[in-house]
Short mmCIF file of C-alpha atoms in Angstrom, two decimals:
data_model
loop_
_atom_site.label_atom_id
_atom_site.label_comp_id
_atom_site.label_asym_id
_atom_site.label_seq_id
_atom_site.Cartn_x
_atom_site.Cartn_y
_atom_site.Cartn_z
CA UNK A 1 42.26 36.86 278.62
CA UNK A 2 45.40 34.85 279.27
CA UNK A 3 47.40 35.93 282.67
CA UNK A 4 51.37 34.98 282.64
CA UNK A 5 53.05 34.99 285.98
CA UNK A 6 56.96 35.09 286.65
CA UNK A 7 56.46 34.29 290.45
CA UNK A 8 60.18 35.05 292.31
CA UNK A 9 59.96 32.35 295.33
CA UNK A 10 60.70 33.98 298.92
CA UNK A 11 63.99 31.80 299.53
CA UNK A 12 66.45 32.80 302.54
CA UNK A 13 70.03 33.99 301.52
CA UNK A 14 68.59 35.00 298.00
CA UNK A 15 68.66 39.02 296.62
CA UNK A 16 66.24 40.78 294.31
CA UNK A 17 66.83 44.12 293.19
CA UNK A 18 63.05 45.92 293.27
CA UNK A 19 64.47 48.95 292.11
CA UNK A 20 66.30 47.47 288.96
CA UNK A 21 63.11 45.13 288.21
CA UNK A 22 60.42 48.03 288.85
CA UNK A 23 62.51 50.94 286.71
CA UNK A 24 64.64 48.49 284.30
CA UNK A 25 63.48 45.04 283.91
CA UNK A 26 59.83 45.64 283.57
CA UNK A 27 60.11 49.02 280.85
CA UNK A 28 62.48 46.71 278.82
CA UNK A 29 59.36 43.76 279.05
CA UNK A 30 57.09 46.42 277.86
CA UNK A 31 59.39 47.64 275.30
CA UNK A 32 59.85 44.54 273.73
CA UNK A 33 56.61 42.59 273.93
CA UNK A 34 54.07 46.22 273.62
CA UNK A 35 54.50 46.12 269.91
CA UNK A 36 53.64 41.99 270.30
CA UNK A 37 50.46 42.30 271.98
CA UNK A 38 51.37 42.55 275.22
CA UNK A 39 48.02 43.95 276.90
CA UNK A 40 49.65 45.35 280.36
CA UNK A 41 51.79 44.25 283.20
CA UNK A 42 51.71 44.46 286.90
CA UNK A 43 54.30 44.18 289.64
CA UNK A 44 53.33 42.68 293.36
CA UNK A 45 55.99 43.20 296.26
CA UNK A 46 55.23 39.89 298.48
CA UNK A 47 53.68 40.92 301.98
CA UNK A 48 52.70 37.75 303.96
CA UNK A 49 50.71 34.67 303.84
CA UNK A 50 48.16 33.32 306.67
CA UNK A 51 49.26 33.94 310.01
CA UNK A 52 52.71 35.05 310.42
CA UNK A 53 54.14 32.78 307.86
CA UNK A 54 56.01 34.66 305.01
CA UNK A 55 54.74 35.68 301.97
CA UNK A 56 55.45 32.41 299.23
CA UNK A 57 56.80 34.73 296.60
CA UNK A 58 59.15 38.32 296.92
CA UNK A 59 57.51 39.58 293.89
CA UNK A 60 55.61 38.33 291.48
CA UNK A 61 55.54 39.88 287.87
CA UNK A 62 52.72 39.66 285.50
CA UNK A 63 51.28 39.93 281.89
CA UNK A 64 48.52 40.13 279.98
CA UNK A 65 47.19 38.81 276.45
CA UNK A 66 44.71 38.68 274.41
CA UNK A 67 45.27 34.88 273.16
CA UNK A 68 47.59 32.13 273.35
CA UNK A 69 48.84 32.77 269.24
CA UNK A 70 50.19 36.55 270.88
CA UNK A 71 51.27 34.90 274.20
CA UNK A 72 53.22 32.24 272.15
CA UNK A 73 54.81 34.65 269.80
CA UNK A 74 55.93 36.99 272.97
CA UNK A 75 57.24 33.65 274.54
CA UNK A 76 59.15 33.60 271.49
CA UNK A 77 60.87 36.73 272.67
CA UNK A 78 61.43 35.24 276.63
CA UNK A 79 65.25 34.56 276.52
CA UNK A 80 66.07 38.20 276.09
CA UNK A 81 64.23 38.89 279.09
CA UNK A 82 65.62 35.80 281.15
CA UNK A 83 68.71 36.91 280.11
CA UNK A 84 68.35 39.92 282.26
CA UNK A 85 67.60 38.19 285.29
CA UNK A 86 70.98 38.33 286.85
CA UNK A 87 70.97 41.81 287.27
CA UNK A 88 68.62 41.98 290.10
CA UNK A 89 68.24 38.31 291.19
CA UNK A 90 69.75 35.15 291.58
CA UNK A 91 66.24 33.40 292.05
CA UNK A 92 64.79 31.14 289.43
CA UNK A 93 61.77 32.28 289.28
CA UNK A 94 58.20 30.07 288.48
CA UNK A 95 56.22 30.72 285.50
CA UNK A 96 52.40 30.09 285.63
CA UNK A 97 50.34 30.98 282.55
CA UNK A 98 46.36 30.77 283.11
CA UNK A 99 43.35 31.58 281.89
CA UNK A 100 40.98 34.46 283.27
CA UNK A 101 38.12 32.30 283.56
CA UNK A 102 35.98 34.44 286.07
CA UNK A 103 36.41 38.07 287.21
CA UNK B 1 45.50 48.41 296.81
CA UNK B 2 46.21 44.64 298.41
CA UNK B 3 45.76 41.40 296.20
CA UNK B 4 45.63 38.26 298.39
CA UNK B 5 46.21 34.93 295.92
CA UNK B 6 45.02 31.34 297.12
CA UNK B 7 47.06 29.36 295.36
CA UNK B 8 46.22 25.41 294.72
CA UNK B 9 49.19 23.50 293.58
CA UNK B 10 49.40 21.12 290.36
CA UNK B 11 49.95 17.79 292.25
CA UNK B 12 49.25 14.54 290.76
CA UNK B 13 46.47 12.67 291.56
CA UNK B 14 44.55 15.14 293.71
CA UNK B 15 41.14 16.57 293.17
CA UNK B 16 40.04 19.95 291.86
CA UNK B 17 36.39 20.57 291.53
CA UNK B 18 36.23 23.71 288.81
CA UNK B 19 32.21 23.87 288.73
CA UNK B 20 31.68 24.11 292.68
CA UNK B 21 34.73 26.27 293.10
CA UNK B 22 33.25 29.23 290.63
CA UNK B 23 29.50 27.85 291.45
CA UNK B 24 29.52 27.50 295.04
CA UNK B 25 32.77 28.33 296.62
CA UNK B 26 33.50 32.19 295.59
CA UNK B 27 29.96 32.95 295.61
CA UNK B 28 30.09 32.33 299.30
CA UNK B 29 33.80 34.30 299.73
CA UNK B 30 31.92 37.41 298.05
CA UNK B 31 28.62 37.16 300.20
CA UNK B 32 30.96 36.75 303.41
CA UNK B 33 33.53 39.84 302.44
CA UNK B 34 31.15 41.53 300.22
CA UNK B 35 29.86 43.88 303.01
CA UNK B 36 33.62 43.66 305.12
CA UNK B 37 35.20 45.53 302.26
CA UNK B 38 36.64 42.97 299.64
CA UNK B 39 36.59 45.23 296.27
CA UNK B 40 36.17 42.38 293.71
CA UNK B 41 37.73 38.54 293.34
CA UNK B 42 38.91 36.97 289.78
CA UNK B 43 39.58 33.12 289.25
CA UNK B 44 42.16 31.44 287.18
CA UNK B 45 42.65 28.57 285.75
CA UNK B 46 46.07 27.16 285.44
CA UNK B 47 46.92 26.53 281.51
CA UNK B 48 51.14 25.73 281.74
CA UNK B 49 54.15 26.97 282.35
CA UNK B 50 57.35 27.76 280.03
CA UNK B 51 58.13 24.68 277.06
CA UNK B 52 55.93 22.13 278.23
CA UNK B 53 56.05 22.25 281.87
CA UNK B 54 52.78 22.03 283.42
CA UNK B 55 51.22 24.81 285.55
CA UNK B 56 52.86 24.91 289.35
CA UNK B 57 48.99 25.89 289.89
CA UNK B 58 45.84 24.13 288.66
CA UNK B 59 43.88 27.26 290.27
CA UNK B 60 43.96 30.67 291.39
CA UNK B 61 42.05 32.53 293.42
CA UNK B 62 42.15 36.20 293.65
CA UNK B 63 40.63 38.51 296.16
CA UNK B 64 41.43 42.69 296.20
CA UNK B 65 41.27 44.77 299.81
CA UNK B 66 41.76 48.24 299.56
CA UNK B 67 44.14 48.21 303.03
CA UNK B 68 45.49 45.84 305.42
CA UNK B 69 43.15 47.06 308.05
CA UNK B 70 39.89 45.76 305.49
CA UNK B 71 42.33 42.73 304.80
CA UNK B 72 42.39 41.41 308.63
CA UNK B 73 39.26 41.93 309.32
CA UNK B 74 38.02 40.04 306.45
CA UNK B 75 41.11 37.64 307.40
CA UNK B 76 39.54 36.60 310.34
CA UNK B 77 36.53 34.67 308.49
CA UNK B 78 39.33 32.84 306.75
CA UNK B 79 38.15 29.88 308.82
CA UNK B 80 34.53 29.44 307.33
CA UNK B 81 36.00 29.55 303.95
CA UNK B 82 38.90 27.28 304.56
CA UNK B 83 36.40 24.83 305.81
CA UNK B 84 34.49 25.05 302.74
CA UNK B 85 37.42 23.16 300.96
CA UNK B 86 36.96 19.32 301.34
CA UNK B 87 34.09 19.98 299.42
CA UNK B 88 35.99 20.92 296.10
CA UNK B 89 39.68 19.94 296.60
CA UNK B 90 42.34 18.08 298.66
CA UNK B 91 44.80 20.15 297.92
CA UNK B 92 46.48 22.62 300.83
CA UNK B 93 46.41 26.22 298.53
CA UNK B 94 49.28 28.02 299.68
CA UNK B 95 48.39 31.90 300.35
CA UNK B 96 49.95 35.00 298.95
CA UNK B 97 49.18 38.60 300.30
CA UNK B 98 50.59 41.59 298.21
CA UNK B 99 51.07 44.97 297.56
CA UNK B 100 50.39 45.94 293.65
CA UNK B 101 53.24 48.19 293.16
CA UNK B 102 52.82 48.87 289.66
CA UNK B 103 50.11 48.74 287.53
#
């Protein structure tokens, strides 16, 4: 199972929108990529780190495939979906894609 | 439900030692938290990023709590585990604690 993270770094003086993302951004991801083989998604709201040091990323945003063919052929589909970014942040966010290699 | 991520960054010419991190190193984070409350940990393995960007992160660790109240007490055996990391990597793994929000 391939994981895809859109990671939204915690930066000071930035904005993101969790209402917009949680009830907008994310049913329009799953609109778009469910008929593509998108497995499921799951939203994190950034909490902390170690100590009292603040969490690395706001939110972080993920997905869920089968293989890399499906991931590549959602990917395919990814500027729609960046192109929706300004309306509830003016982070750029980090994209990690990795394999579920134990769980 | 809480998801904390150790996070070790994709930085040239450092060390990452895959076998004793899923052979040796969670093994001991689930016999240490097992009985403090951790629910279950999952490991990833950084694959790339968007276009041909590498992963930020070469590996993931993931560990669930059920609270924050499980979360610091298991929190405060950070130190035996964070010793345990000469012996795989050189990297500093930056930590993430979350909230999963939607699922």
């Amino acid at each position: 199972m391939l994981r895809v993270q859109v990671m939204y770094p915690n930066e000071p003086g930035k904005k993101f929108d969790m209402d917009y993302y949680l009830n907008k951004h994310m049913p329009m991801v799953t609109d778009t990529l469910g008929n593509l083989g998108l497995v499921r998604t799951e939203v994190d709201k950034g909490m902390g780190s170690m100590g009292d040091s603040p969490a690395p990323f706001v939110a972080i945003g993920y997905m869920y495939f089968e293989d890399m063919e499906t991931l590549q052929k959602c990917m395919a589909k990814g500027q729609d979906m960046m192109a929706d970014l300004p309306n509830f942040t003016d982070i750029q966010p980090q994209v990690q894609i990795s394999e579920i290699i134990q769980e």
